[in-house]
Amino acid sequence: MRNLFLLVSLFFTNHCVAYFDSTIVNIEELYAEFKAYNDSSIIRDFKTKFIKSLVFTSDTTAYFNPNGTLHLFKINCGKKIKIEKISKGIYHGHNFHRYLFTYNSKIYSYGGQGLWSSFSGLLEFNEQNKEWFKKKIKNYPLKAEKVVSSWLFGDKIKVLLSLDRGNHKIEDENLIFGEIDLVTFKFNKIGKFSSVISNEMIVGKANIIQESEKYMVREIRDDSECSCHLFDKENGEIYYLNLIKDIPCLDGNSYVYVEKDSLYYRNSKRIVKSVLINKDAIYEKRSIQRIYLSSIKKQRVNNLILYFITTLSSIIIIIVFIILAIRFRRKHLNDFPVSIEKNLILAKGQVLKKDEIDLILEISHMSFDSIKSKRSNLIKMINDNGKVSITRNRDKNDKRFIEYFVK
């Protein structure tokens, strides 16, 4: 617990600039004040989650939102640390592993994971009502299930969302990359793609040690091993710098922070070194945002290819259908008896009765129903062939009788 107190003490003395490296903070008293609220959720995982649950609005003011709760505390750094509970909510919310940040002096909590489900919305703390309220975001995906990654840059939150696929296959587009404009509270979709979520695509699992307008200082802890890196929020890139390569876990005396475009590292002996953040200081970098954009581009190409194949297949099917229809028609025309056609040519200009036309069509030996059907089909074939045409005319005096004019 002593290492924790050193770490928290260091955290406050580095951000309370007016007392930088000079204030002795009674962290045990601070911890006791939180414990006095008699709520285990406030101090749950205090050792590992306290730093990640802090955001700063000034050099002397911090806000503490215990992970997994809707509690919010205001902490003022001065000659004496002052803690004030400014929320009145008592219910837990879906904000484990949420992204806690400030914008225009307001506190926001985005995304998070509950015990049974995920939360993909944006909460804003209302100081007047002392409660968290969900912000309505225009054009926000209705099927947004989980916030995979998110970071604030300027007036926008860049976010990768996992969509609820329902009964759809994993090959369907299950991820969407976009931006939430905090001025208009409108979601702008950049693109969608399908992929299995990997650690290389995630921003937010590491502890955020410090966050400036452009950078995040992040530390990943794995048992006794640690790694520290810088995240460029403008380009969505992770920078591995020589200054903090293979450094021990931050233990309270050691610390990493950013001021403008310079990175500072203070070792356990409290010796401070700094470096300008540029290509000479970076030995390796990896773009998370480029993974998203290249996946979107690849998905669009795949969709275009699929659309092209589908369209081409449809055209081929239509062409084949037309060819088969033409061949079928020609086959039936070719099967038409030559003798019938010759007799009809000889009968051109004549008006024939049913019995006479049936004799020429060679169907008089059939049953009544068969004759009627066959006669209609043969007349249609004869007219389609074009050499002879047969017109049916009803008798003016008796509509029951039909005459056939051959021309």
mmCIF file of C-alpha atoms in Angstrom:
data_model
loop_
_atom_site.group_PDB
_atom_site.id
_atom_site.type_symbol
_atom_site.label_atom_id
_atom_site.label_comp_id
_atom_site.label_asym_id
_atom_site.label_seq_id
_atom_site.Cartn_x
_atom_site.Cartn_y
_atom_site.Cartn_z
ATOM 1 C CA MET A 1 0.000 0.000 0.000
ATOM 2 C CA ARG A 2 2.954 2.295 0.649
ATOM 3 C CA ASN A 3 3.996 2.117 -3.026
ATOM 4 C CA LEU A 4 0.456 3.098 -3.950
ATOM 5 C CA PHE A 5 0.617 6.144 -1.690
ATOM 6 C CA LEU A 6 3.927 7.160 -3.234
ATOM 7 C CA LEU A 7 2.494 6.766 -6.717
ATOM 8 C CA VAL A 8 -0.642 8.777 -5.953
ATOM 9 C CA SER A 9 1.428 11.421 -4.163
ATOM 10 C CA LEU A 10 3.625 11.721 -7.217
ATOM 11 C CA PHE A 11 0.573 11.923 -9.473
ATOM 12 C CA PHE A 12 -0.823 14.858 -7.572
ATOM 13 C CA THR A 13 2.473 16.714 -7.173
ATOM 14 C CA ASN A 14 3.141 16.483 -10.904
ATOM 15 C CA HIS A 15 -0.238 17.952 -11.863
ATOM 16 C CA CYS A 16 -0.580 20.512 -9.066
ATOM 17 C CA VAL A 17 2.048 22.651 -10.720
ATOM 18 C CA ALA A 18 1.997 25.331 -8.054
ATOM 19 C CA TYR A 19 3.330 22.753 -5.600
ATOM 20 C CA PHE A 20 5.417 20.682 -8.022
ATOM 21 C CA ASP A 21 7.973 18.587 -6.142
ATOM 22 C CA SER A 22 7.321 20.471 -2.934
ATOM 23 C CA THR A 23 3.973 19.376 -1.491
ATOM 24 C CA ILE A 24 3.873 16.465 0.899
ATOM 25 C CA VAL A 25 0.425 14.940 0.435
ATOM 26 C CA ASN A 26 -1.042 12.880 3.249
ATOM 27 C CA ILE A 27 -2.418 10.119 1.022
ATOM 28 C CA GLU A 28 -3.371 7.967 3.984
ATOM 29 C CA GLU A 29 -5.718 10.735 5.046
ATOM 30 C CA LEU A 30 -7.017 10.947 1.457
ATOM 31 C CA TYR A 31 -7.666 7.210 1.380
ATOM 32 C CA ALA A 32 -9.342 7.379 4.778
ATOM 33 C CA GLU A 33 -11.693 10.099 3.523
ATOM 34 C CA PHE A 34 -12.808 7.910 0.625
ATOM 35 C CA LYS A 35 -13.202 4.942 2.937
ATOM 36 C CA ALA A 36 -15.351 7.027 5.285
ATOM 37 C CA TYR A 37 -18.142 7.045 2.687
ATOM 38 C CA ASN A 38 -18.693 3.403 3.675
ATOM 39 C CA ASP A 39 -19.058 2.266 0.062
ATOM 40 C CA SER A 40 -16.738 -0.527 -1.016
ATOM 41 C CA SER A 41 -17.244 0.364 -4.676
ATOM 42 C CA ILE A 42 -15.408 3.666 -4.154
ATOM 43 C CA ILE A 43 -12.197 2.034 -2.974
ATOM 44 C CA ARG A 44 -12.536 -1.202 -4.960
ATOM 45 C CA ASP A 45 -9.316 -1.890 -6.881
ATOM 46 C CA PHE A 46 -8.056 1.430 -5.538
ATOM 47 C CA LYS A 47 -4.458 0.396 -6.089
ATOM 48 C CA THR A 48 -4.798 -0.246 -9.822
ATOM 49 C CA LYS A 49 -7.780 1.908 -10.832
ATOM 50 C CA PHE A 50 -7.353 5.191 -8.943
ATOM 51 C CA ILE A 51 -5.074 6.906 -11.449
ATOM 52 C CA LYS A 52 -7.166 5.793 -14.409
ATOM 53 C CA SER A 53 -10.260 7.186 -12.703
ATOM 54 C CA LEU A 54 -8.860 10.719 -12.458
ATOM 55 C CA VAL A 55 -9.192 13.604 -14.909
ATOM 56 C CA PHE A 56 -7.856 17.138 -14.532
ATOM 57 C CA THR A 57 -9.575 20.369 -15.525
ATOM 58 C CA SER A 58 -6.774 22.625 -14.283
ATOM 59 C CA ASP A 59 -3.392 22.493 -12.578
ATOM 60 C CA THR A 60 -5.062 22.409 -9.183
ATOM 61 C CA THR A 61 -8.365 20.597 -9.773
ATOM 62 C CA ALA A 62 -8.990 16.914 -10.440
ATOM 63 C CA TYR A 63 -12.134 14.788 -10.632
ATOM 64 C CA PHE A 64 -12.330 11.218 -9.380
ATOM 65 C CA ASN A 65 -14.963 8.841 -10.779
ATOM 66 C CA PRO A 66 -14.415 5.401 -9.168
ATOM 67 C CA ASN A 67 -14.404 2.748 -11.847
ATOM 68 C CA GLY A 68 -17.779 1.013 -12.076
ATOM 69 C CA THR A 69 -19.777 3.668 -10.221
ATOM 70 C CA LEU A 70 -21.630 6.919 -10.835
ATOM 71 C CA HIS A 71 -19.885 8.654 -7.932
ATOM 72 C CA LEU A 72 -17.945 11.806 -8.765
ATOM 73 C CA PHE A 73 -15.552 13.600 -6.430
ATOM 74 C CA LYS A 74 -13.888 16.962 -6.882
ATOM 75 C CA ILE A 75 -10.328 17.112 -5.560
ATOM 76 C CA ASN A 76 -8.569 20.447 -5.052
ATOM 77 C CA CYS A 77 -4.781 20.486 -4.725
ATOM 78 C CA GLY A 78 -3.479 23.085 -2.306
ATOM 79 C CA LYS A 79 -1.591 23.216 0.913
ATOM 80 C CA LYS A 80 -4.108 20.614 1.900
ATOM 81 C CA ILE A 81 -5.951 18.204 -0.372
ATOM 82 C CA LYS A 82 -9.693 18.915 -0.281
ATOM 83 C CA ILE A 83 -12.237 16.292 -1.368
ATOM 84 C CA GLU A 84 -15.856 17.080 -2.183
ATOM 85 C CA LYS A 85 -18.491 14.613 -3.368
ATOM 86 C CA ILE A 86 -20.434 16.463 -6.059
ATOM 87 C CA SER A 87 -22.680 13.615 -7.261
ATOM 88 C CA LYS A 88 -25.811 12.414 -5.539
ATOM 89 C CA GLY A 89 -26.303 9.218 -7.536
ATOM 90 C CA ILE A 90 -26.029 5.983 -5.575
ATOM 91 C CA TYR A 91 -26.479 3.483 -8.397
ATOM 92 C CA HIS A 92 -23.718 1.706 -10.233
ATOM 93 C CA GLY A 93 -23.493 2.175 -13.966
ATOM 94 C CA HIS A 94 -22.003 0.429 -16.947
ATOM 95 C CA ASN A 95 -18.727 2.299 -16.739
ATOM 96 C CA PHE A 96 -16.069 -0.286 -16.009
ATOM 97 C CA HIS A 97 -13.210 0.455 -18.415
ATOM 98 C CA ARG A 98 -14.982 3.574 -19.673
ATOM 99 C CA TYR A 99 -13.155 6.496 -21.233
ATOM 100 C CA LEU A 100 -13.243 9.354 -18.719
ATOM 101 C CA PHE A 101 -12.369 12.808 -20.092
ATOM 102 C CA THR A 102 -13.111 16.516 -19.877
ATOM 103 C CA TYR A 103 -14.252 18.887 -22.614
ATOM 104 C CA ASN A 104 -15.093 22.570 -22.164
ATOM 105 C CA SER A 105 -14.803 22.136 -18.383
ATOM 106 C CA LYS A 106 -17.408 19.353 -18.402
ATOM 107 C CA ILE A 107 -16.888 15.747 -17.326
ATOM 108 C CA TYR A 108 -17.779 12.945 -19.737
ATOM 109 C CA SER A 109 -17.809 9.166 -19.500
ATOM 110 C CA TYR A 110 -17.931 7.248 -22.770
ATOM 111 C CA GLY A 111 -18.635 3.550 -23.236
ATOM 112 C CA GLY A 112 -17.898 0.946 -20.629
ATOM 113 C CA GLN A 113 -18.554 -2.610 -19.599
ATOM 114 C CA GLY A 114 -21.061 -3.795 -17.027
ATOM 115 C CA LEU A 115 -21.438 -7.142 -15.344
ATOM 116 C CA TRP A 116 -23.820 -8.495 -17.976
ATOM 117 C CA SER A 117 -23.690 -6.126 -20.924
ATOM 118 C CA SER A 118 -21.794 -3.311 -22.592
ATOM 119 C CA PHE A 119 -22.686 0.368 -22.732
ATOM 120 C CA SER A 120 -21.962 2.312 -25.904
ATOM 121 C CA GLY A 121 -23.421 5.714 -24.987
ATOM 122 C CA LEU A 122 -21.974 9.044 -23.855
ATOM 123 C CA LEU A 123 -22.666 10.371 -20.346
ATOM 124 C CA GLU A 124 -22.280 14.005 -19.306
ATOM 125 C CA PHE A 125 -22.161 15.117 -15.685
ATOM 126 C CA ASN A 126 -24.568 17.939 -14.878
ATOM 127 C CA GLU A 127 -23.176 19.927 -11.952
ATOM 128 C CA GLN A 128 -26.487 21.669 -11.308
ATOM 129 C CA ASN A 129 -28.446 18.414 -10.961
ATOM 130 C CA LYS A 130 -25.424 16.523 -9.643
ATOM 131 C CA GLU A 131 -26.239 13.582 -11.881
ATOM 132 C CA TRP A 132 -24.982 11.851 -15.026
ATOM 133 C CA PHE A 133 -27.185 12.189 -18.098
ATOM 134 C CA LYS A 134 -26.982 10.328 -21.378
ATOM 135 C CA LYS A 135 -26.329 12.619 -24.336
ATOM 136 C CA LYS A 136 -28.333 12.082 -27.502
ATOM 137 C CA ILE A 137 -26.034 11.754 -30.502
ATOM 138 C CA LYS A 138 -27.449 12.326 -33.977
ATOM 139 C CA ASN A 139 -26.838 9.587 -36.562
ATOM 140 C CA TYR A 140 -25.360 7.301 -33.890
ATOM 141 C CA PRO A 141 -25.470 3.653 -35.036
ATOM 142 C CA LEU A 142 -28.570 2.011 -33.586
ATOM 143 C CA LYS A 143 -26.813 -1.362 -33.453
ATOM 144 C CA ALA A 144 -23.757 -0.048 -31.589
ATOM 145 C CA GLU A 145 -23.048 -2.718 -28.994
ATOM 146 C CA LYS A 146 -19.626 -1.898 -27.573
ATOM 147 C CA VAL A 147 -16.978 0.832 -27.693
ATOM 148 C CA VAL A 148 -13.789 -0.934 -28.759
ATOM 149 C CA SER A 149 -11.529 2.142 -28.853
ATOM 150 C CA SER A 150 -11.958 5.850 -28.275
ATOM 151 C CA TRP A 151 -9.860 8.962 -27.810
ATOM 152 C CA LEU A 152 -10.506 12.694 -27.740
ATOM 153 C CA PHE A 153 -8.743 15.064 -30.117
ATOM 154 C CA GLY A 154 -9.876 18.635 -30.530
ATOM 155 C CA ASP A 155 -13.666 18.779 -30.624
ATOM 156 C CA LYS A 156 -14.150 15.161 -31.647
ATOM 157 C CA ILE A 157 -14.054 11.698 -30.126
ATOM 158 C CA LYS A 158 -12.590 9.202 -32.557
ATOM 159 C CA VAL A 159 -14.272 5.885 -31.928
ATOM 160 C CA LEU A 160 -14.318 2.293 -33.129
ATOM 161 C CA LEU A 161 -17.651 0.616 -32.426
ATOM 162 C CA SER A 162 -18.581 -3.038 -32.396
ATOM 163 C CA LEU A 163 -22.015 -3.632 -33.913
ATOM 164 C CA ASP A 164 -24.618 -6.145 -32.801
ATOM 165 C CA ARG A 165 -24.623 -8.742 -35.603
ATOM 166 C CA GLY A 166 -27.722 -10.557 -34.341
ATOM 167 C CA ASN A 167 -28.118 -13.671 -36.492
ATOM 168 C CA HIS A 168 -25.668 -12.443 -39.112
ATOM 169 C CA LYS A 169 -22.397 -14.197 -39.825
ATOM 170 C CA ILE A 170 -19.038 -12.959 -38.552
ATOM 171 C CA GLU A 171 -18.097 -12.152 -42.155
ATOM 172 C CA ASP A 172 -20.661 -9.338 -42.128
ATOM 173 C CA GLU A 173 -19.453 -5.807 -41.404
ATOM 174 C CA ASN A 174 -19.266 -5.785 -37.609
ATOM 175 C CA LEU A 175 -17.083 -2.729 -36.903
ATOM 176 C CA ILE A 176 -17.632 0.941 -37.656
ATOM 177 C CA PHE A 177 -15.066 3.743 -37.352
ATOM 178 C CA GLY A 178 -16.221 7.325 -36.982
ATOM 179 C CA GLU A 179 -16.186 10.562 -35.004
ATOM 180 C CA ILE A 180 -18.496 12.174 -32.464
ATOM 181 C CA ASP A 181 -18.554 15.962 -32.787
ATOM 182 C CA LEU A 182 -18.842 17.381 -29.267
ATOM 183 C CA VAL A 183 -20.016 20.751 -30.621
ATOM 184 C CA THR A 184 -23.015 19.417 -32.554
ATOM 185 C CA PHE A 185 -23.219 15.983 -30.866
ATOM 186 C CA LYS A 186 -23.426 14.358 -34.261
ATOM 187 C CA PHE A 187 -21.826 11.083 -35.352
ATOM 188 C CA ASN A 188 -19.928 11.033 -38.631
ATOM 189 C CA LYS A 189 -19.276 7.581 -40.076
ATOM 190 C CA ILE A 190 -15.893 7.158 -41.735
ATOM 191 C CA GLY A 191 -16.383 3.538 -42.743
ATOM 192 C CA LYS A 192 -17.330 -0.026 -41.842
ATOM 193 C CA PHE A 193 -15.407 -3.271 -42.028
ATOM 194 C CA SER A 194 -15.466 -6.838 -40.748
ATOM 195 C CA SER A 195 -12.724 -8.187 -38.514
ATOM 196 C CA VAL A 196 -12.021 -10.161 -35.391
ATOM 197 C CA ILE A 197 -11.125 -7.648 -32.662
ATOM 198 C CA SER A 198 -7.440 -7.895 -31.712
ATOM 199 C CA ASN A 199 -5.319 -6.071 -29.124
ATOM 200 C CA GLU A 200 -3.583 -4.181 -31.928
ATOM 201 C CA MET A 201 -6.878 -2.439 -32.694
ATOM 202 C CA ILE A 202 -7.673 -1.330 -29.142
ATOM 203 C CA VAL A 203 -6.981 2.023 -27.520
ATOM 204 C CA GLY A 204 -7.836 2.267 -23.848
ATOM 205 C CA LYS A 205 -6.738 -0.975 -22.178
ATOM 206 C CA ALA A 206 -3.529 0.586 -20.928
ATOM 207 C CA ASN A 207 -3.577 2.861 -17.898
ATOM 208 C CA ILE A 208 -3.657 6.490 -18.983
ATOM 209 C CA ILE A 209 -0.924 8.068 -16.898
ATOM 210 C CA GLN A 210 -1.417 11.521 -18.376
ATOM 211 C CA GLU A 211 -3.453 13.039 -21.212
ATOM 212 C CA SER A 212 -2.754 16.331 -22.951
ATOM 213 C CA GLU A 213 -4.502 17.890 -25.937
ATOM 214 C CA LYS A 214 -2.339 15.929 -28.374
ATOM 215 C CA TYR A 215 -0.856 12.998 -26.480
ATOM 216 C CA MET A 216 -1.665 10.214 -24.053
ATOM 217 C CA VAL A 217 1.051 8.750 -21.840
ATOM 218 C CA ARG A 218 0.076 5.127 -21.305
ATOM 219 C CA GLU A 219 1.512 2.330 -19.204
ATOM 220 C CA ILE A 220 0.712 -1.342 -19.702
ATOM 221 C CA ARG A 221 1.227 -3.494 -16.618
ATOM 222 C CA ASP A 222 1.542 -7.261 -16.804
ATOM 223 C CA ASP A 223 2.342 -8.730 -13.390
ATOM 224 C CA SER A 224 5.765 -7.273 -12.579
ATOM 225 C CA GLU A 225 6.551 -6.182 -16.149
ATOM 226 C CA CYS A 226 5.615 -2.797 -17.546
ATOM 227 C CA SER A 227 5.910 -0.912 -20.789
ATOM 228 C CA CYS A 228 5.331 2.749 -21.381
ATOM 229 C CA HIS A 229 4.526 4.505 -24.642
ATOM 230 C CA LEU A 230 3.043 7.635 -26.132
ATOM 231 C CA PHE A 231 -0.179 7.794 -28.123
ATOM 232 C CA ASP A 232 -0.512 10.560 -30.713
ATOM 233 C CA LYS A 233 -4.213 11.419 -30.672
ATOM 234 C CA GLU A 234 -4.063 13.449 -33.880
ATOM 235 C CA ASN A 235 -2.656 10.661 -36.060
ATOM 236 C CA GLY A 236 -3.847 7.693 -34.014
ATOM 237 C CA GLU A 237 -0.282 6.379 -33.680
ATOM 238 C CA ILE A 238 1.595 4.706 -30.841
ATOM 239 C CA TYR A 239 5.152 5.979 -30.362
ATOM 240 C CA TYR A 240 7.863 3.960 -28.651
ATOM 241 C CA LEU A 241 10.576 6.364 -27.529
ATOM 242 C CA ASN A 242 14.160 5.639 -26.535
ATOM 243 C CA LEU A 243 13.798 7.773 -23.409
ATOM 244 C CA ILE A 244 11.262 5.397 -21.858
ATOM 245 C CA LYS A 245 12.428 2.146 -23.452
ATOM 246 C CA ASP A 246 12.727 -0.710 -20.928
ATOM 247 C CA ILE A 247 12.140 1.575 -17.951
ATOM 248 C CA PRO A 248 10.983 -0.077 -14.691
ATOM 249 C CA CYS A 249 7.376 0.122 -13.604
ATOM 250 C CA LEU A 250 6.482 3.557 -12.316
ATOM 251 C CA ASP A 251 6.802 3.187 -8.558
ATOM 252 C CA GLY A 252 5.894 6.569 -7.152
ATOM 253 C CA ASN A 253 9.273 8.205 -7.334
ATOM 254 C CA SER A 254 9.436 7.612 -11.094
ATOM 255 C CA TYR A 255 7.008 9.245 -13.490
ATOM 256 C CA VAL A 256 6.429 10.017 -17.190
ATOM 257 C CA TYR A 257 4.613 13.093 -18.441
ATOM 258 C CA VAL A 258 4.255 15.416 -21.430
ATOM 259 C CA GLU A 259 4.497 19.184 -21.639
ATOM 260 C CA LYS A 260 3.716 20.603 -25.079
ATOM 261 C CA ASP A 261 5.934 18.633 -27.509
ATOM 262 C CA SER A 262 8.424 17.338 -24.946
ATOM 263 C CA LEU A 263 8.401 14.057 -23.039
ATOM 264 C CA TYR A 264 9.780 13.937 -19.500
ATOM 265 C CA TYR A 265 10.919 10.931 -17.509
ATOM 266 C CA ARG A 266 11.830 11.077 -13.840
ATOM 267 C CA ASN A 267 13.513 7.962 -12.501
ATOM 268 C CA SER A 268 13.275 6.557 -8.986
ATOM 269 C CA LYS A 269 16.204 8.758 -7.941
ATOM 270 C CA ARG A 270 14.132 11.766 -9.035
ATOM 271 C CA ILE A 271 16.520 12.631 -11.845
ATOM 272 C CA VAL A 272 14.554 14.182 -14.707
ATOM 273 C CA LYS A 273 15.407 13.696 -18.371
ATOM 274 C CA SER A 274 13.511 15.056 -21.346
ATOM 275 C CA VAL A 275 13.410 14.739 -25.100
ATOM 276 C CA LEU A 276 11.645 16.540 -27.923
ATOM 277 C CA ILE A 277 9.003 14.303 -29.476
ATOM 278 C CA ASN A 278 10.203 13.842 -33.060
ATOM 279 C CA LYS A 279 11.328 11.068 -35.403
ATOM 280 C CA ASP A 280 14.826 11.005 -33.883
ATOM 281 C CA ALA A 281 13.416 10.183 -30.450
ATOM 282 C CA ILE A 282 11.096 7.441 -31.751
ATOM 283 C CA TYR A 283 12.560 4.002 -32.401
ATOM 284 C CA GLU A 284 9.279 2.364 -33.399
ATOM 285 C CA LYS A 285 5.743 3.454 -34.138
ATOM 286 C CA ARG A 286 2.489 1.744 -34.961
ATOM 287 C CA SER A 287 -0.627 3.353 -36.376
ATOM 288 C CA ILE A 288 -3.888 2.067 -34.943
ATOM 289 C CA GLN A 289 -5.921 4.487 -37.020
ATOM 290 C CA ARG A 290 -4.226 3.220 -40.195
ATOM 291 C CA ILE A 291 -5.402 -0.303 -39.338
ATOM 292 C CA TYR A 292 -8.971 1.004 -39.312
ATOM 293 C CA LEU A 293 -8.631 3.014 -42.524
ATOM 294 C CA SER A 294 -6.865 0.241 -44.458
ATOM 295 C CA SER A 295 -9.504 -2.264 -43.290
ATOM 296 C CA ILE A 296 -12.251 0.107 -44.465
ATOM 297 C CA LYS A 297 -10.532 0.491 -47.853
ATOM 298 C CA LYS A 298 -10.122 -3.269 -48.179
ATOM 299 C CA GLN A 299 -13.786 -3.796 -47.250
ATOM 300 C CA ARG A 300 -14.894 -1.266 -49.862
ATOM 301 C CA VAL A 301 -12.803 -3.012 -52.525
ATOM 302 C CA ASN A 302 -14.272 -6.379 -51.507
ATOM 303 C CA ASN A 303 -17.791 -4.927 -51.617
ATOM 304 C CA LEU A 304 -17.078 -3.430 -55.046
ATOM 305 C CA ILE A 305 -15.771 -6.770 -56.318
ATOM 306 C CA LEU A 306 -18.815 -8.551 -54.880
ATOM 307 C CA TYR A 307 -21.129 -5.973 -56.490
ATOM 308 C CA PHE A 308 -19.310 -6.375 -59.817
ATOM 309 C CA ILE A 309 -19.526 -10.190 -59.653
ATOM 310 C CA THR A 310 -23.223 -10.058 -58.696
ATOM 311 C CA THR A 311 -24.022 -7.586 -61.482
ATOM 312 C CA LEU A 312 -22.003 -9.543 -64.048
ATOM 313 C CA SER A 313 -23.660 -12.803 -62.986
ATOM 314 C CA SER A 314 -27.100 -11.213 -63.323
ATOM 315 C CA ILE A 315 -26.261 -9.926 -66.817
ATOM 316 C CA ILE A 316 -24.946 -13.358 -67.871
ATOM 317 C CA ILE A 317 -28.093 -15.068 -66.538
ATOM 318 C CA ILE A 318 -30.310 -12.615 -68.446
ATOM 319 C CA ILE A 319 -28.310 -13.120 -71.666
ATOM 320 C CA VAL A 320 -28.451 -16.920 -71.299
ATOM 321 C CA PHE A 321 -32.196 -16.726 -70.653
ATOM 322 C CA ILE A 322 -32.724 -14.603 -73.790
ATOM 323 C CA ILE A 323 -30.593 -16.977 -75.905
ATOM 324 C CA LEU A 324 -32.497 -20.015 -74.628
ATOM 325 C CA ALA A 325 -35.818 -18.279 -75.281
ATOM 326 C CA ILE A 326 -34.780 -17.468 -78.863
ATOM 327 C CA ARG A 327 -33.567 -21.035 -79.439
ATOM 328 C CA PHE A 328 -36.775 -22.425 -77.985
ATOM 329 C CA ARG A 329 -38.860 -20.212 -80.279
ATOM 330 C CA ARG A 330 -36.795 -21.141 -83.325
ATOM 331 C CA LYS A 331 -37.033 -24.812 -82.448
ATOM 332 C CA HIS A 332 -40.822 -24.633 -82.314
ATOM 333 C CA LEU A 333 -40.945 -22.674 -85.547
ATOM 334 C CA ASN A 334 -38.675 -25.208 -87.214
ATOM 335 C CA ASP A 335 -40.920 -28.005 -85.944
ATOM 336 C CA PHE A 336 -43.885 -26.378 -87.688
ATOM 337 C CA PRO A 337 -45.057 -28.716 -90.535
ATOM 338 C CA VAL A 338 -44.154 -27.400 -94.005
ATOM 339 C CA SER A 339 -47.353 -28.875 -95.508
ATOM 340 C CA ILE A 340 -49.525 -26.714 -93.236
ATOM 341 C CA GLU A 341 -47.644 -23.602 -94.251
ATOM 342 C CA LYS A 342 -47.962 -24.450 -97.973
ATOM 343 C CA ASN A 343 -51.722 -25.020 -97.659
ATOM 344 C CA LEU A 344 -52.158 -21.710 -95.837
ATOM 345 C CA ILE A 345 -50.221 -19.883 -98.558
ATOM 346 C CA LEU A 346 -52.615 -21.390 -101.118
ATOM 347 C CA ALA A 347 -55.554 -20.229 -98.961
ATOM 348 C CA LYS A 348 -54.385 -16.614 -98.787
ATOM 349 C CA GLY A 349 -57.244 -14.142 -99.215
ATOM 350 C CA GLN A 350 -59.864 -16.675 -98.165
ATOM 351 C CA VAL A 351 -62.222 -16.609 -95.189
ATOM 352 C CA LEU A 352 -62.343 -20.049 -93.572
ATOM 353 C CA LYS A 353 -64.686 -21.592 -91.057
ATOM 354 C CA LYS A 354 -63.526 -23.560 -88.004
ATOM 355 C CA ASP A 355 -63.807 -26.949 -89.681
ATOM 356 C CA GLU A 356 -61.883 -25.711 -92.740
ATOM 357 C CA ILE A 357 -59.052 -24.149 -90.753
ATOM 358 C CA ASP A 358 -58.843 -27.263 -88.552
ATOM 359 C CA LEU A 359 -58.390 -29.461 -91.645
ATOM 360 C CA ILE A 360 -55.556 -27.257 -92.933
ATOM 361 C CA LEU A 361 -53.960 -27.245 -89.464
ATOM 362 C CA GLU A 362 -54.286 -31.054 -89.370
ATOM 363 C CA ILE A 363 -56.025 -31.087 -85.970
ATOM 364 C CA SER A 364 -59.569 -32.113 -86.899
ATOM 365 C CA HIS A 365 -59.031 -35.627 -85.545
ATOM 366 C CA MET A 366 -58.422 -34.354 -81.980
ATOM 367 C CA SER A 367 -60.922 -33.920 -79.151
ATOM 368 C CA PHE A 368 -62.867 -30.682 -78.799
ATOM 369 C CA ASP A 369 -60.724 -29.295 -75.926
ATOM 370 C CA SER A 370 -57.468 -30.330 -77.591
ATOM 371 C CA ILE A 371 -58.530 -28.757 -80.894
ATOM 372 C CA LYS A 372 -59.309 -25.453 -79.217
ATOM 373 C CA SER A 373 -55.945 -25.285 -77.419
ATOM 374 C CA LYS A 374 -53.893 -26.555 -80.370
ATOM 375 C CA ARG A 375 -55.625 -24.195 -82.803
ATOM 376 C CA SER A 376 -54.716 -21.138 -80.672
ATOM 377 C CA ASN A 377 -51.065 -22.228 -80.338
ATOM 378 C CA LEU A 378 -50.669 -22.970 -84.042
ATOM 379 C CA ILE A 379 -52.240 -19.677 -85.107
ATOM 380 C CA LYS A 380 -49.848 -17.836 -82.773
ATOM 381 C CA MET A 381 -46.843 -19.721 -84.210
ATOM 382 C CA ILE A 382 -48.008 -19.033 -87.785
ATOM 383 C CA ASN A 383 -48.411 -15.324 -87.086
ATOM 384 C CA ASP A 384 -45.009 -15.180 -85.320
ATOM 385 C CA ASN A 385 -43.343 -16.873 -88.285
ATOM 386 C CA GLY A 386 -44.512 -14.031 -90.514
ATOM 387 C CA LYS A 387 -44.996 -15.798 -93.839
ATOM 388 C CA VAL A 388 -48.759 -16.106 -93.372
ATOM 389 C CA SER A 389 -51.106 -14.439 -90.906
ATOM 390 C CA ILE A 390 -54.493 -15.570 -89.643
ATOM 391 C CA THR A 391 -57.042 -13.118 -88.283
ATOM 392 C CA ARG A 392 -60.022 -14.247 -86.242
ATOM 393 C CA ASN A 393 -63.326 -12.443 -86.845
ATOM 394 C CA ARG A 394 -66.644 -13.125 -85.133
ATOM 395 C CA ASP A 395 -69.765 -13.344 -87.259
ATOM 396 C CA LYS A 396 -71.707 -10.092 -87.023
ATOM 397 C CA ASN A 397 -75.051 -11.880 -87.017
ATOM 398 C CA ASP A 398 -74.055 -14.652 -84.603
ATOM 399 C CA LYS A 399 -71.204 -13.973 -82.190
ATOM 400 C CA ARG A 400 -70.839 -17.683 -81.441
ATOM 401 C CA PHE A 401 -69.341 -18.308 -84.860
ATOM 402 C CA ILE A 402 -65.777 -17.308 -85.719
ATOM 403 C CA GLU A 403 -64.300 -16.952 -89.186
ATOM 404 C CA TYR A 404 -60.610 -17.044 -90.004
ATOM 405 C CA PHE A 405 -59.164 -14.710 -92.604
ATOM 406 C CA VAL A 406 -55.882 -15.892 -94.165
ATOM 407 C CA LYS A 407 -53.646 -13.217 -95.635
#
